[in-house]
Tab-separated table of C-alpha atoms in Angstrom:
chain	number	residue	atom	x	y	z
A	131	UNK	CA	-46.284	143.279	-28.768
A	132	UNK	CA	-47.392	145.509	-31.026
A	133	UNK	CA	-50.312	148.973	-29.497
A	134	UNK	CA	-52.072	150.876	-31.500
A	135	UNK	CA	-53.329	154.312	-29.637
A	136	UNK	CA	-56.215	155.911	-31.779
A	137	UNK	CA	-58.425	159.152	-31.265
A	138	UNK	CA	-61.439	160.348	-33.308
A	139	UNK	CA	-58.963	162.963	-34.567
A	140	UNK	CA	-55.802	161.382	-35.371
A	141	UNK	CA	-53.238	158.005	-34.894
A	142	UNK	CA	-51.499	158.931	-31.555
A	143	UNK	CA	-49.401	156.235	-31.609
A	144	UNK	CA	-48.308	152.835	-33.519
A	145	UNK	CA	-45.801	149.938	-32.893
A	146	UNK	CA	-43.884	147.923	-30.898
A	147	UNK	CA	-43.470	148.239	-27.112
A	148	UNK	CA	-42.522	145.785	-24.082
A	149	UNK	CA	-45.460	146.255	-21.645
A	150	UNK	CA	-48.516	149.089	-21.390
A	151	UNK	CA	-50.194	150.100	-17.945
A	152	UNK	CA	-53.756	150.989	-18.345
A	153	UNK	CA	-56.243	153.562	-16.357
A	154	UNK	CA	-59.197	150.800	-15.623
A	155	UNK	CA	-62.368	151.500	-13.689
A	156	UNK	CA	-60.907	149.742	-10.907
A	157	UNK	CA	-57.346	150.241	-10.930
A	158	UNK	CA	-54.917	150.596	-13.150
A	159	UNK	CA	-53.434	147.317	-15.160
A	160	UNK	CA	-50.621	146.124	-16.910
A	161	UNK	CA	-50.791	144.063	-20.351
A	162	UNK	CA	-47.427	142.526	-20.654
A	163	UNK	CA	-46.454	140.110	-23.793
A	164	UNK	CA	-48.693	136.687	-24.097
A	165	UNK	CA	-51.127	138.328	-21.595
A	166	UNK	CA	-54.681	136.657	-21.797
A	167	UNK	CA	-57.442	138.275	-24.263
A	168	UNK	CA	-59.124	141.174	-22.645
A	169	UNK	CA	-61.711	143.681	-23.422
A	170	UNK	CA	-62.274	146.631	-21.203
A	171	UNK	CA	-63.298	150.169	-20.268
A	172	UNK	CA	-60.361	152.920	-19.335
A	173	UNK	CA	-61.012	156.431	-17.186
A	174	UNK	CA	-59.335	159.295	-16.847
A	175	UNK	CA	-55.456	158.430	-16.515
A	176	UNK	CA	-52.271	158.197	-18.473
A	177	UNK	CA	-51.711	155.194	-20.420
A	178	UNK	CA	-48.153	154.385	-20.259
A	179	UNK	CA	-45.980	152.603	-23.086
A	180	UNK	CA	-42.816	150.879	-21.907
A	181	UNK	CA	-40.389	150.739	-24.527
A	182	UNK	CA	-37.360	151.466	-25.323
A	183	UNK	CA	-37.765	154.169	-27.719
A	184	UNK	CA	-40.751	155.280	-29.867
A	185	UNK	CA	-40.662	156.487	-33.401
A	186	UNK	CA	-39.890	160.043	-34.039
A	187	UNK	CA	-43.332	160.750	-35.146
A	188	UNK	CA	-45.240	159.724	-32.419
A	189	UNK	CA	-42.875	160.906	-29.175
A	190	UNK	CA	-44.521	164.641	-29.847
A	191	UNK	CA	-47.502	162.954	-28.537
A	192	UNK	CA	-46.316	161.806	-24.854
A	193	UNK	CA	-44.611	162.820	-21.938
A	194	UNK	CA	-41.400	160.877	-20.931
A	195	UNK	CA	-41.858	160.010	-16.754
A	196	UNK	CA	-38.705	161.980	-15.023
A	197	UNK	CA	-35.979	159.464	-14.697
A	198	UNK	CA	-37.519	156.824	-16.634
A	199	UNK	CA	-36.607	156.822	-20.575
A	200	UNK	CA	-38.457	154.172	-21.092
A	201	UNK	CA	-41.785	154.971	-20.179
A	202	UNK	CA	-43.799	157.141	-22.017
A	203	UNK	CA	-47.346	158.636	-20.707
A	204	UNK	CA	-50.369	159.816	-22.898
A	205	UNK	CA	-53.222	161.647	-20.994
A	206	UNK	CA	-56.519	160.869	-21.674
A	207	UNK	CA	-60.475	161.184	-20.821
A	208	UNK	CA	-61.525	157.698	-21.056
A	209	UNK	CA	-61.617	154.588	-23.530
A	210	UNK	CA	-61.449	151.406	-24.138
A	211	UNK	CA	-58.517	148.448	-24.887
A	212	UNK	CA	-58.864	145.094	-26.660
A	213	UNK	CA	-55.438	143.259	-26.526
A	214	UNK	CA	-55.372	139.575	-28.276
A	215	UNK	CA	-52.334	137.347	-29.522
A	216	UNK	CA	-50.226	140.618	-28.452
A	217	UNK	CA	-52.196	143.349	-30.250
A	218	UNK	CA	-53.558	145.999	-28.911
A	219	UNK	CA	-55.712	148.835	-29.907
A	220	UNK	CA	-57.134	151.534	-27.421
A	221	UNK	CA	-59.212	153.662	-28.709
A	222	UNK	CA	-59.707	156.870	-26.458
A	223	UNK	CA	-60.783	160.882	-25.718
């Protein structure tokens, strides 16, 4: 599925990944491949990207989880995620 991770500023990330967990208002969620259309609000949190690599030019941007190399964590304020037909853009602070 392919996530696109913008800020106001710049692209923080773009491409393909296996899975992303989310920082929702209740909880946080997991959008794995052929996962139903959603729209939705994000807090304070990491998103998470579960892949098995990420290009060069975007892995400045995140934090790789201590004995997990294929997660990789973004911190951010809040946002918001629309994922359909496995795209997904979350735009966030």
């Amino acid at each position: 599925m392919n996530i696109k991770i913008l800020t106001p500023e710049y692209v923080v990330f773009e491409g393909e990944v296996d899975s992303v967990l989310l920082p929702g208002k209740n909880g946080e969620f997991h959008i794995m491949k052929n996962h139903a259309g959603i729209v939705s609000s994000l807090v304070g949190g990491n998103v998470k990207l579960f892949a098995n690599s990420i290009d060069e030019a975007f892995a400045k941007n995140f934090t790789k989880e201590a004995g997990k190399d294929s997660v990789f964590a973004y911190a951010i304020k809040s946002g918001v995620v629309e994922f359909n037909h496995d795209k997904g853009i979350i735009l966030c602070e």
